[in-house]
JSON list of C-alpha atoms in Angstrom, two decimals:
[
{"chain": "Q", "resi": 21, "resn": "MET", "atom": "CA", "xyz": [11.48, 12.44, 147.25]},
{"chain": "Q", "resi": 22, "resn": "PRO", "atom": "CA", "xyz": [8.12, 10.50, 147.22]},
{"chain": "Q", "resi": 23, "resn": "LYS", "atom": "CA", "xyz": [4.91, 12.60, 147.25]},
{"chain": "Q", "resi": 24, "resn": "VAL", "atom": "CA", "xyz": [3.14, 12.66, 150.81]},
{"chain": "Q", "resi": 25, "resn": "CYS", "atom": "CA", "xyz": [-0.37, 13.36, 149.30]},
{"chain": "Q", "resi": 26, "resn": "PHE", "atom": "CA", "xyz": [-2.62, 11.03, 147.83]},
{"chain": "Q", "resi": 27, "resn": "THR", "atom": "CA", "xyz": [-2.84, 10.60, 144.23]},
{"chain": "Q", "resi": 28, "resn": "TYR", "atom": "CA", "xyz": [-5.98, 9.84, 141.92]},
{"chain": "Q", "resi": 29, "resn": "PRO", "atom": "CA", "xyz": [-5.17, 9.37, 138.34]},
{"chain": "Q", "resi": 30, "resn": "LEU", "atom": "CA", "xyz": [-5.20, 5.96, 136.59]},
{"chain": "Q", "resi": 31, "resn": "LEU", "atom": "CA", "xyz": [-1.45, 4.59, 136.58]},
{"chain": "Q", "resi": 32, "resn": "LEU", "atom": "CA", "xyz": [-1.19, 2.12, 133.43]},
{"chain": "Q", "resi": 33, "resn": "LEU", "atom": "CA", "xyz": [1.93, -0.06, 134.19]},
{"chain": "Q", "resi": 34, "resn": "ALA", "atom": "CA", "xyz": [3.46, -1.55, 130.66]},
{"chain": "Q", "resi": 35, "resn": "ILE", "atom": "CA", "xyz": [5.16, -4.33, 132.69]},
{"chain": "Q", "resi": 36, "resn": "ALA", "atom": "CA", "xyz": [8.52, -4.02, 130.60]},
{"chain": "Q", "resi": 37, "resn": "PHE", "atom": "CA", "xyz": [10.59, -6.74, 132.93]},
{"chain": "Q", "resi": 38, "resn": "ALA", "atom": "CA", "xyz": [14.14, -4.44, 132.01]},
{"chain": "Q", "resi": 39, "resn": "MET", "atom": "CA", "xyz": [17.26, -5.24, 134.03]},
{"chain": "Q", "resi": 40, "resn": "THR", "atom": "CA", "xyz": [19.84, -2.39, 134.17]},
{"chain": "Q", "resi": 41, "resn": "ALA", "atom": "CA", "xyz": [23.40, -4.17, 134.76]},
{"chain": "Q", "resi": 42, "resn": "CYS", "atom": "CA", "xyz": [26.13, -2.00, 135.48]},
{"chain": "Q", "resi": 43, "resn": "ASP", "atom": "CA", "xyz": [30.01, -3.76, 135.23]},
{"chain": "Q", "resi": 44, "resn": "ALA", "atom": "CA", "xyz": [30.53, -6.63, 137.10]},
{"chain": "Q", "resi": 45, "resn": "ASN", "atom": "CA", "xyz": [33.45, -8.36, 138.64]},
{"chain": "Q", "resi": 46, "resn": "PRO", "atom": "CA", "xyz": [33.12, -12.46, 137.82]},
{"chain": "Q", "resi": 47, "resn": "ASP", "atom": "CA", "xyz": [35.66, -12.88, 140.86]},
{"chain": "Q", "resi": 48, "resn": "LEU", "atom": "CA", "xyz": [33.19, -11.32, 143.53]},
{"chain": "Q", "resi": 49, "resn": "ALA", "atom": "CA", "xyz": [31.50, -14.08, 145.61]},
{"chain": "Q", "resi": 50, "resn": "THR", "atom": "CA", "xyz": [27.55, -13.79, 144.64]},
{"chain": "Q", "resi": 51, "resn": "GLU", "atom": "CA", "xyz": [26.77, -14.75, 148.35]},
{"chain": "Q", "resi": 52, "resn": "GLN", "atom": "CA", "xyz": [28.68, -10.87, 148.96]},
{"chain": "Q", "resi": 53, "resn": "ARG", "atom": "CA", "xyz": [25.72, -9.13, 146.96]},
{"chain": "Q", "resi": 54, "resn": "ARG", "atom": "CA", "xyz": [22.65, -8.07, 148.42]},
{"chain": "Q", "resi": 55, "resn": "TYR", "atom": "CA", "xyz": [18.98, -7.54, 146.93]},
{"chain": "Q", "resi": 56, "resn": "ASP", "atom": "CA", "xyz": [16.55, -4.73, 148.11]},
{"chain": "Q", "resi": 57, "resn": "MET", "atom": "CA", "xyz": [13.76, -2.29, 147.82]},
{"chain": "Q", "resi": 58, "resn": "VAL", "atom": "CA", "xyz": [15.51, 1.18, 147.58]},
{"chain": "Q", "resi": 59, "resn": "THR", "atom": "CA", "xyz": [15.09, 5.04, 147.00]},
{"chain": "Q", "resi": 60, "resn": "TYR", "atom": "CA", "xyz": [16.98, 6.27, 143.91]},
{"chain": "Q", "resi": 61, "resn": "MET", "atom": "CA", "xyz": [18.10, 9.49, 146.11]},
{"chain": "Q", "resi": 62, "resn": "GLY", "atom": "CA", "xyz": [19.48, 11.23, 143.02]},
{"chain": "Q", "resi": 63, "resn": "TYR", "atom": "CA", "xyz": [23.25, 12.02, 141.50]},
{"chain": "Q", "resi": 64, "resn": "HIS", "atom": "CA", "xyz": [26.07, 14.24, 142.50]},
{"chain": "Q", "resi": 65, "resn": "ASP", "atom": "CA", "xyz": [30.01, 14.52, 141.55]},
{"chain": "Q", "resi": 66, "resn": "GLY", "atom": "CA", "xyz": [29.91, 10.87, 140.04]},
{"chain": "Q", "resi": 67, "resn": "GLU", "atom": "CA", "xyz": [28.00, 9.56, 142.81]},
{"chain": "Q", "resi": 68, "resn": "ALA", "atom": "CA", "xyz": [24.68, 8.20, 142.68]},
{"chain": "Q", "resi": 69, "resn": "ALA", "atom": "CA", "xyz": [22.89, 8.18, 146.21]},
{"chain": "Q", "resi": 70, "resn": "TRP", "atom": "CA", "xyz": [20.50, 5.47, 147.33]},
{"chain": "Q", "resi": 71, "resn": "GLN", "atom": "CA", "xyz": [18.46, 4.69, 150.31]},
{"chain": "Q", "resi": 72, "resn": "PHE", "atom": "CA", "xyz": [17.71, 1.24, 151.72]},
{"chain": "Q", "resi": 73, "resn": "ILE", "atom": "CA", "xyz": [14.73, 0.82, 154.77]},
{"chain": "Q", "resi": 74, "resn": "ARG", "atom": "CA", "xyz": [15.30, -1.67, 156.77]},
{"chain": "Q", "resi": 75, "resn": "PRO", "atom": "CA", "xyz": [11.92, -4.13, 157.93]},
{"chain": "Q", "resi": 76, "resn": "GLY", "atom": "CA", "xyz": [9.45, -2.39, 159.90]},
{"chain": "Q", "resi": 77, "resn": "ASP", "atom": "CA", "xyz": [11.05, 0.22, 161.83]},
{"chain": "Q", "resi": 78, "resn": "GLU", "atom": "CA", "xyz": [14.74, -0.38, 162.47]},
{"chain": "Q", "resi": 79, "resn": "GLY", "atom": "CA", "xyz": [15.90, 2.64, 160.53]},
{"chain": "Q", "resi": 80, "resn": "VAL", "atom": "CA", "xyz": [17.52, 3.51, 157.28]},
{"chain": "Q", "resi": 81, "resn": "ASP", "atom": "CA", "xyz": [21.05, 3.40, 155.19]},
{"chain": "Q", "resi": 82, "resn": "ASN", "atom": "CA", "xyz": [22.02, 5.72, 153.24]},
{"chain": "Q", "resi": 83, "resn": "MET", "atom": "CA", "xyz": [24.63, 3.97, 150.72]},
{"chain": "Q", "resi": 84, "resn": "VAL", "atom": "CA", "xyz": [26.45, 6.13, 147.68]},
{"chain": "Q", "resi": 85, "resn": "ALA", "atom": "CA", "xyz": [28.24, 4.65, 144.99]},
{"chain": "Q", "resi": 86, "resn": "THR", "atom": "CA", "xyz": [30.50, 5.79, 142.64]},
{"chain": "Q", "resi": 87, "resn": "MET", "atom": "CA", "xyz": [29.12, 4.90, 138.78]},
{"chain": "Q", "resi": 88, "resn": "ASP", "atom": "CA", "xyz": [27.79, 6.17, 135.76]},
{"chain": "Q", "resi": 89, "resn": "GLU", "atom": "CA", "xyz": [24.79, 8.48, 136.06]},
{"chain": "Q", "resi": 90, "resn": "PRO", "atom": "CA", "xyz": [21.28, 6.23, 136.00]},
{"chain": "Q", "resi": 91, "resn": "THR", "atom": "CA", "xyz": [19.43, 7.67, 133.15]},
{"chain": "Q", "resi": 92, "resn": "ASP", "atom": "CA", "xyz": [16.59, 5.53, 132.97]},
{"chain": "Q", "resi": 93, "resn": "ILE", "atom": "CA", "xyz": [15.22, 6.38, 136.25]},
{"chain": "Q", "resi": 94, "resn": "ARG", "atom": "CA", "xyz": [14.09, 9.05, 138.32]},
{"chain": "Q", "resi": 95, "resn": "PRO", "atom": "CA", "xyz": [15.06, 10.78, 142.22]},
{"chain": "Q", "resi": 96, "resn": "GLY", "atom": "CA", "xyz": [12.51, 9.11, 144.32]},
{"chain": "Q", "resi": 97, "resn": "GLN", "atom": "CA", "xyz": [11.73, 5.80, 142.33]},
{"chain": "Q", "resi": 98, "resn": "ARG", "atom": "CA", "xyz": [11.98, 2.27, 144.26]},
{"chain": "Q", "resi": 99, "resn": "VAL", "atom": "CA", "xyz": [13.95, -0.46, 142.56]},
{"chain": "Q", "resi": 100, "resn": "LEU", "atom": "CA", "xyz": [15.55, -3.34, 143.40]},
{"chain": "Q", "resi": 101, "resn": "LEU", "atom": "CA", "xyz": [19.06, -2.95, 143.91]},
{"chain": "Q", "resi": 102, "resn": "SER", "atom": "CA", "xyz": [21.71, -5.86, 143.70]},
{"chain": "Q", "resi": 103, "resn": "TYR", "atom": "CA", "xyz": [24.72, -4.05, 145.55]},
{"chain": "Q", "resi": 104, "resn": "SER", "atom": "CA", "xyz": [27.57, -5.09, 147.65]},
{"chain": "Q", "resi": 105, "resn": "VAL", "atom": "CA", "xyz": [28.74, -3.10, 150.25]},
{"chain": "Q", "resi": 106, "resn": "GLU", "atom": "CA", "xyz": [32.27, -1.73, 150.02]},
{"chain": "Q", "resi": 107, "resn": "THR", "atom": "CA", "xyz": [34.66, -1.49, 153.31]},
{"chain": "Q", "resi": 108, "resn": "ALA", "atom": "CA", "xyz": [31.71, -0.04, 154.96]},
{"chain": "Q", "resi": 109, "resn": "LEU", "atom": "CA", "xyz": [28.32, 1.53, 154.49]},
{"chain": "Q", "resi": 110, "resn": "PRO", "atom": "CA", "xyz": [27.94, 4.36, 153.24]},
{"chain": "Q", "resi": 111, "resn": "ARG", "atom": "CA", "xyz": [29.81, 2.95, 150.26]},
{"chain": "Q", "resi": 112, "resn": "ILE", "atom": "CA", "xyz": [28.53, 0.83, 148.29]},
{"chain": "Q", "resi": 113, "resn": "THR", "atom": "CA", "xyz": [29.64, -0.91, 144.38]},
{"chain": "Q", "resi": 114, "resn": "VAL", "atom": "CA", "xyz": [26.06, -1.27, 142.31]},
{"chain": "Q", "resi": 115, "resn": "TRP", "atom": "CA", "xyz": [25.87, -4.45, 140.01]},
{"chain": "Q", "resi": 116, "resn": "GLY", "atom": "CA", "xyz": [22.67, -3.92, 138.99]},
{"chain": "Q", "resi": 117, "resn": "TYR", "atom": "CA", "xyz": [19.12, -2.42, 139.37]},
{"chain": "Q", "resi": 118, "resn": "THR", "atom": "CA", "xyz": [15.49, -3.72, 138.12]},
{"chain": "Q", "resi": 119, "resn": "TYR", "atom": "CA", "xyz": [12.83, -0.84, 137.40]},
{"chain": "Q", "resi": 120, "resn": "GLY", "atom": "CA", "xyz": [10.61, -1.67, 134.26]},
{"chain": "Q", "resi": 121, "resn": "ASN", "atom": "CA", "xyz": [8.93, -4.44, 136.56]},
{"chain": "Q", "resi": 122, "resn": "VAL", "atom": "CA", "xyz": [8.51, -2.47, 139.77]},
{"chain": "Q", "resi": 123, "resn": "ALA", "atom": "CA", "xyz": [5.10, -0.83, 140.13]},
{"chain": "Q", "resi": 124, "resn": "SER", "atom": "CA", "xyz": [6.71, 2.54, 142.26]},
{"chain": "Q", "resi": 125, "resn": "ASP", "atom": "CA", "xyz": [3.84, 5.02, 142.91]},
{"chain": "Q", "resi": 126, "resn": "SER", "atom": "CA", "xyz": [1.78, 6.40, 145.97]},
{"chain": "Q", "resi": 127, "resn": "LEU", "atom": "CA", "xyz": [-1.04, 5.02, 147.61]},
{"chain": "Q", "resi": 128, "resn": "ARG", "atom": "CA", "xyz": [-4.11, 5.86, 145.95]},
{"chain": "Q", "resi": 129, "resn": "VAL", "atom": "CA", "xyz": [-7.85, 6.81, 146.43]},
{"chain": "Q", "resi": 130, "resn": "ASN", "atom": "CA", "xyz": [-10.62, 5.60, 144.82]},
{"chain": "Q", "resi": 131, "resn": "VAL", "atom": "CA", "xyz": [-12.60, 7.87, 142.43]},
{"chain": "Q", "resi": 132, "resn": "LYS", "atom": "CA", "xyz": [-15.75, 5.55, 142.50]},
{"chain": "Q", "resi": 133, "resn": "PRO", "atom": "CA", "xyz": [-16.95, 2.47, 144.42]},
{"chain": "Q", "resi": 134, "resn": "VAL", "atom": "CA", "xyz": [-14.13, -0.12, 145.53]},
{"chain": "Q", "resi": 135, "resn": "GLU", "atom": "CA", "xyz": [-15.88, -2.44, 144.09]},
{"chain": "Q", "resi": 136, "resn": "GLU", "atom": "CA", "xyz": [-16.15, -1.33, 141.00]},
{"chain": "Q", "resi": 137, "resn": "TYR", "atom": "CA", "xyz": [-12.47, -1.54, 139.88]},
{"chain": "Q", "resi": 138, "resn": "ALA", "atom": "CA", "xyz": [-11.13, -5.12, 138.72]},
{"chain": "Q", "resi": 139, "resn": "LYS", "atom": "CA", "xyz": [-8.70, -7.26, 140.85]},
{"chain": "Q", "resi": 140, "resn": "HIS", "atom": "CA", "xyz": [-7.57, -9.59, 138.95]},
{"chain": "Q", "resi": 141, "resn": "PRO", "atom": "CA", "xyz": [-5.51, -11.98, 140.79]},
{"chain": "Q", "resi": 142, "resn": "ILE", "atom": "CA", "xyz": [-1.76, -12.96, 141.49]},
{"chain": "Q", "resi": 143, "resn": "LYS", "atom": "CA", "xyz": [0.73, -15.19, 142.74]},
{"chain": "Q", "resi": 144, "resn": "LEU", "atom": "CA", "xyz": [1.62, -13.60, 146.28]},
{"chain": "Q", "resi": 145, "resn": "GLY", "atom": "CA", "xyz": [5.05, -13.83, 147.64]},
{"chain": "Q", "resi": 146, "resn": "ALA", "atom": "CA", "xyz": [5.57, -11.19, 149.84]},
{"chain": "Q", "resi": 147, "resn": "LEU", "atom": "CA", "xyz": [4.15, -8.16, 151.14]},
{"chain": "Q", "resi": 148, "resn": "TRP", "atom": "CA", "xyz": [6.32, -6.46, 153.94]},
{"chain": "Q", "resi": 149, "resn": "ARG", "atom": "CA", "xyz": [6.78, -2.49, 155.48]},
{"chain": "Q", "resi": 150, "resn": "THR", "atom": "CA", "xyz": [9.55, -0.88, 155.48]},
{"chain": "Q", "resi": 151, "resn": "GLY", "atom": "CA", "xyz": [9.15, 2.77, 157.15]},
{"chain": "Q", "resi": 152, "resn": "ASN", "atom": "CA", "xyz": [6.20, 4.60, 155.09]},
{"chain": "Q", "resi": 153, "resn": "TYR", "atom": "CA", "xyz": [6.18, 1.82, 152.13]},
{"chain": "Q", "resi": 154, "resn": "ILE", "atom": "CA", "xyz": [4.48, -1.35, 151.59]},
{"chain": "Q", "resi": 155, "resn": "ASN", "atom": "CA", "xyz": [6.46, -3.56, 149.26]},
{"chain": "Q", "resi": 156, "resn": "LEU", "atom": "CA", "xyz": [5.09, -6.84, 146.88]},
{"chain": "Q", "resi": 157, "resn": "ARG", "atom": "CA", "xyz": [6.64, -9.91, 145.69]},
{"chain": "Q", "resi": 158, "resn": "CYS", "atom": "CA", "xyz": [4.36, -11.03, 143.12]},
{"chain": "Q", "resi": 159, "resn": "GLU", "atom": "CA", "xyz": [3.66, -13.06, 140.03]},
{"chain": "Q", "resi": 160, "resn": "VAL", "atom": "CA", "xyz": [1.73, -12.05, 137.15]},
{"chain": "Q", "resi": 161, "resn": "GLU", "atom": "CA", "xyz": [0.60, -13.38, 134.23]},
{"chain": "Q", "resi": 162, "resn": "TYR", "atom": "CA", "xyz": [2.23, -11.97, 131.35]},
{"chain": "Q", "resi": 163, "resn": "THR", "atom": "CA", "xyz": [0.61, -10.04, 128.66]},
{"chain": "Q", "resi": 164, "resn": "ASP", "atom": "CA", "xyz": [1.28, -7.74, 126.05]},
{"chain": "Q", "resi": 165, "resn": "LYS", "atom": "CA", "xyz": [-0.83, -5.17, 126.91]},
{"chain": "Q", "resi": 166, "resn": "VAL", "atom": "CA", "xyz": [-0.48, -2.37, 129.50]},
{"chain": "Q", "resi": 167, "resn": "ARG", "atom": "CA", "xyz": [-1.63, -3.48, 133.09]},
{"chain": "Q", "resi": 168, "resn": "ALA", "atom": "CA", "xyz": [-2.43, -1.69, 136.33]},
{"chain": "Q", "resi": 169, "resn": "LEU", "atom": "CA", "xyz": [-0.77, -2.45, 139.11]},
{"chain": "Q", "resi": 170, "resn": "TYR", "atom": "CA", "xyz": [-1.26, 0.21, 142.57]},
{"chain": "Q", "resi": 171, "resn": "MET", "atom": "CA", "xyz": [-2.39, -0.01, 145.96]},
{"chain": "Q", "resi": 172, "resn": "MET", "atom": "CA", "xyz": [-5.82, 1.96, 146.18]},
{"chain": "Q", "resi": 173, "resn": "ALA", "atom": "CA", "xyz": [-7.00, 3.54, 149.82]},
{"chain": "Q", "resi": 174, "resn": "ASP", "atom": "CA", "xyz": [-10.60, 3.29, 150.25]},
{"chain": "Q", "resi": 175, "resn": "ARG", "atom": "CA", "xyz": [-12.47, 7.20, 151.06]},
{"chain": "Q", "resi": 176, "resn": "ALA", "atom": "CA", "xyz": [-14.91, 5.59, 153.49]},
{"chain": "Q", "resi": 177, "resn": "THR", "atom": "CA", "xyz": [-12.25, 4.10, 155.45]},
{"chain": "Q", "resi": 178, "resn": "LEU", "atom": "CA", "xyz": [-9.76, 7.23, 155.81]},
{"chain": "Q", "resi": 179, "resn": "ASP", "atom": "CA", "xyz": [-10.99, 8.46, 159.11]},
{"chain": "Q", "resi": 180, "resn": "HIS", "atom": "CA", "xyz": [-10.85, 5.15, 160.69]},
{"chain": "Q", "resi": 181, "resn": "ASP", "atom": "CA", "xyz": [-8.38, 3.77, 162.53]},
{"chain": "Q", "resi": 182, "resn": "THR", "atom": "CA", "xyz": [-8.00, 1.28, 160.83]},
{"chain": "Q", "resi": 183, "resn": "ILE", "atom": "CA", "xyz": [-7.56, 2.11, 157.01]},
{"chain": "Q", "resi": 184, "resn": "ASP", "atom": "CA", "xyz": [-8.73, -0.40, 154.22]},
{"chain": "Q", "resi": 185, "resn": "VAL", "atom": "CA", "xyz": [-6.42, -0.39, 151.12]},
{"chain": "Q", "resi": 186, "resn": "HIS", "atom": "CA", "xyz": [-6.68, -2.72, 148.34]},
{"chain": "Q", "resi": 187, "resn": "LEU", "atom": "CA", "xyz": [-4.26, -4.23, 145.79]},
{"chain": "Q", "resi": 188, "resn": "ILE", "atom": "CA", "xyz": [-5.64, -3.26, 142.55]},
{"chain": "Q", "resi": 189, "resn": "HIS", "atom": "CA", "xyz": [-4.60, -5.29, 139.37]},
{"chain": "Q", "resi": 190, "resn": "ASP", "atom": "CA", "xyz": [-6.24, -4.75, 136.35]},
{"chain": "Q", "resi": 191, "resn": "LEU", "atom": "CA", "xyz": [-5.32, -6.52, 133.48]},
{"chain": "Q", "resi": 192, "resn": "ILE", "atom": "CA", "xyz": [-7.13, -3.60, 131.37]},
{"chain": "Q", "resi": 193, "resn": "ALA", "atom": "CA", "xyz": [-7.83, -4.39, 127.29]},
{"chain": "Q", "resi": 194, "resn": "ALA", "atom": "CA", "xyz": [-5.66, -7.99, 127.94]},
{"chain": "Q", "resi": 195, "resn": "THR", "atom": "CA", "xyz": [-7.52, -11.07, 126.32]},
{"chain": "Q", "resi": 196, "resn": "ASN", "atom": "CA", "xyz": [-4.58, -13.55, 126.04]},
{"chain": "Q", "resi": 197, "resn": "THR", "atom": "CA", "xyz": [-2.37, -14.45, 128.88]},
{"chain": "Q", "resi": 198, "resn": "TYR", "atom": "CA", "xyz": [0.61, -16.32, 128.51]},
{"chain": "Q", "resi": 199, "resn": "PHE", "atom": "CA", "xyz": [2.71, -17.55, 131.09]},
{"chain": "Q", "resi": 200, "resn": "TRP", "atom": "CA", "xyz": [3.33, -16.19, 135.38]},
{"chain": "Q", "resi": 201, "resn": "ARG", "atom": "CA", "xyz": [6.38, -13.62, 135.65]},
{"chain": "Q", "resi": 202, "resn": "THR", "atom": "CA", "xyz": [7.68, -12.21, 138.73]},
{"chain": "Q", "resi": 203, "resn": "CYS", "atom": "CA", "xyz": [6.98, -8.50, 139.49]},
{"chain": "Q", "resi": 204, "resn": "TYR", "atom": "CA", "xyz": [7.37, -6.24, 142.43]},
{"chain": "Q", "resi": 205, "resn": "GLY", "atom": "CA", "xyz": [5.58, -2.93, 143.80]},
{"chain": "Q", "resi": 206, "resn": "SER", "atom": "CA", "xyz": [6.62, -0.40, 146.44]},
{"chain": "Q", "resi": 207, "resn": "PHE", "atom": "CA", "xyz": [3.72, 2.04, 147.32]},
{"chain": "Q", "resi": 208, "resn": "TYR", "atom": "CA", "xyz": [4.27, 4.93, 149.74]},
{"chain": "Q", "resi": 209, "resn": "ALA", "atom": "CA", "xyz": [1.81, 5.20, 152.01]},
{"chain": "Q", "resi": 210, "resn": "GLY", "atom": "CA", "xyz": [2.76, 7.77, 154.45]},
{"chain": "Q", "resi": 211, "resn": "ALA", "atom": "CA", "xyz": [0.05, 10.13, 153.53]},
{"chain": "Q", "resi": 212, "resn": "ALA", "atom": "CA", "xyz": [-2.20, 7.36, 155.48]},
{"chain": "Q", "resi": 213, "resn": "PHE", "atom": "CA", "xyz": [-0.44, 6.49, 158.07]},
{"chain": "Q", "resi": 214, "resn": "SER", "atom": "CA", "xyz": [0.32, 10.00, 158.87]},
{"chain": "Q", "resi": 215, "resn": "ARG", "atom": "CA", "xyz": [-3.64, 10.77, 159.59]},
{"chain": "Q", "resi": 216, "resn": "SER", "atom": "CA", "xyz": [-4.64, 11.22, 163.37]},
{"chain": "Q", "resi": 217, "resn": "ARG", "atom": "CA", "xyz": [-6.58, 8.02, 163.75]},
{"chain": "Q", "resi": 218, "resn": "CYS", "atom": "CA", "xyz": [-4.90, 5.83, 161.95]},
{"chain": "Q", "resi": 219, "resn": "LYS", "atom": "CA", "xyz": [-3.33, 3.02, 163.81]},
{"chain": "Q", "resi": 220, "resn": "ALA", "atom": "CA", "xyz": [-2.74, 0.34, 160.94]},
{"chain": "Q", "resi": 221, "resn": "ILE", "atom": "CA", "xyz": [-3.50, -0.39, 157.22]},
{"chain": "Q", "resi": 222, "resn": "ARG", "atom": "CA", "xyz": [-5.51, -3.41, 156.36]},
{"chain": "Q", "resi": 223, "resn": "VAL", "atom": "CA", "xyz": [-4.58, -4.66, 152.59]},
{"chain": "Q", "resi": 224, "resn": "HIS", "atom": "CA", "xyz": [-6.90, -6.74, 150.33]},
{"chain": "Q", "resi": 225, "resn": "VAL", "atom": "CA", "xyz": [-5.40, -9.16, 148.32]},
{"chain": "Q", "resi": 226, "resn": "ASN", "atom": "CA", "xyz": [-6.52, -11.26, 145.63]},
{"chain": "Q", "resi": 227, "resn": "ASP", "atom": "CA", "xyz": [-3.99, -14.13, 145.81]},
{"chain": "Q", "resi": 228, "resn": "LEU", "atom": "CA", "xyz": [-3.61, -17.61, 144.47]},
{"chain": "Q", "resi": 229, "resn": "THR", "atom": "CA", "xyz": [-0.92, -18.65, 146.27]},
{"chain": "Q", "resi": 230, "resn": "TYR", "atom": "CA", "xyz": [-3.12, -18.44, 149.84]},
{"chain": "Q", "resi": 231, "resn": "PRO", "atom": "CA", "xyz": [-6.43, -17.97, 148.47]},
{"chain": "Q", "resi": 232, "resn": "GLU", "atom": "CA", "xyz": [-7.66, -18.48, 152.18]},
{"chain": "Q", "resi": 233, "resn": "VAL", "atom": "CA", "xyz": [-5.80, -15.37, 153.46]},
{"chain": "Q", "resi": 234, "resn": "LYS", "atom": "CA", "xyz": [-7.64, -12.25, 152.43]},
{"chain": "Q", "resi": 235, "resn": "THR", "atom": "CA", "xyz": [-6.04, -9.46, 154.00]},
{"chain": "Q", "resi": 236, "resn": "TYR", "atom": "CA", "xyz": [-2.66, -8.37, 155.84]},
{"chain": "Q", "resi": 237, "resn": "VAL", "atom": "CA", "xyz": [-2.21, -5.37, 158.57]},
{"chain": "Q", "resi": 238, "resn": "PHE", "atom": "CA", "xyz": [0.95, -3.44, 158.76]},
{"chain": "Q", "resi": 239, "resn": "ALA", "atom": "CA", "xyz": [1.08, -1.15, 161.76]},
{"chain": "Q", "resi": 240, "resn": "ARG", "atom": "CA", "xyz": [1.38, 2.23, 161.82]},
{"chain": "Q", "resi": 241, "resn": "PRO", "atom": "CA", "xyz": [5.40, 3.36, 161.77]},
{"chain": "Q", "resi": 242, "resn": "LYS", "atom": "CA", "xyz": [7.01, 4.02, 165.51]},
{"chain": "Q", "resi": 243, "resn": "GLN", "atom": "CA", "xyz": [7.40, 8.09, 164.75]}
]
């Protein structure tokens, strides 16, 4: 399960852009398929368990699929799942899952002044909350080097009613960039939301798509 505490070390994220595909039935209409950010919950007796948290505070769908065991992802990891519902939930058919270009992490806390962290720009596509997760769809400049992509809470605001969180995108050692490519993120923010004074999280983004919009505010999930 996701960690319910802040984590500190810097994560170096290699954007691998991998797609693990399952057997697909070409006769199935593509309109029946869903693409959702979900949590892989584990594998037991030939079935993989997945959890979809609906937008905002609309509830949770616990889903199971009969399939080979996913060996390239771990329980608690967030992935972009391609699936269709069988006759009814919880049974689904999994067609594939994207994991190599999905940053799955817990909210971090700064260990040096916030101003000293690199915030290379992104092209924001969507930023939304599902339960205790802040989810991200964006484009980043492709490089052949590792990068850092995570969300970091400003320690100075942890006891405020609104906690400031910064999207950290650091190209690190990359000197050559090529083209823009889609990536995703899903960041567990439960440790911040559960603080007694917290009423909201304010996410700061360096965005080229809507450069006039500097922050996005997400209310604390309903208990």
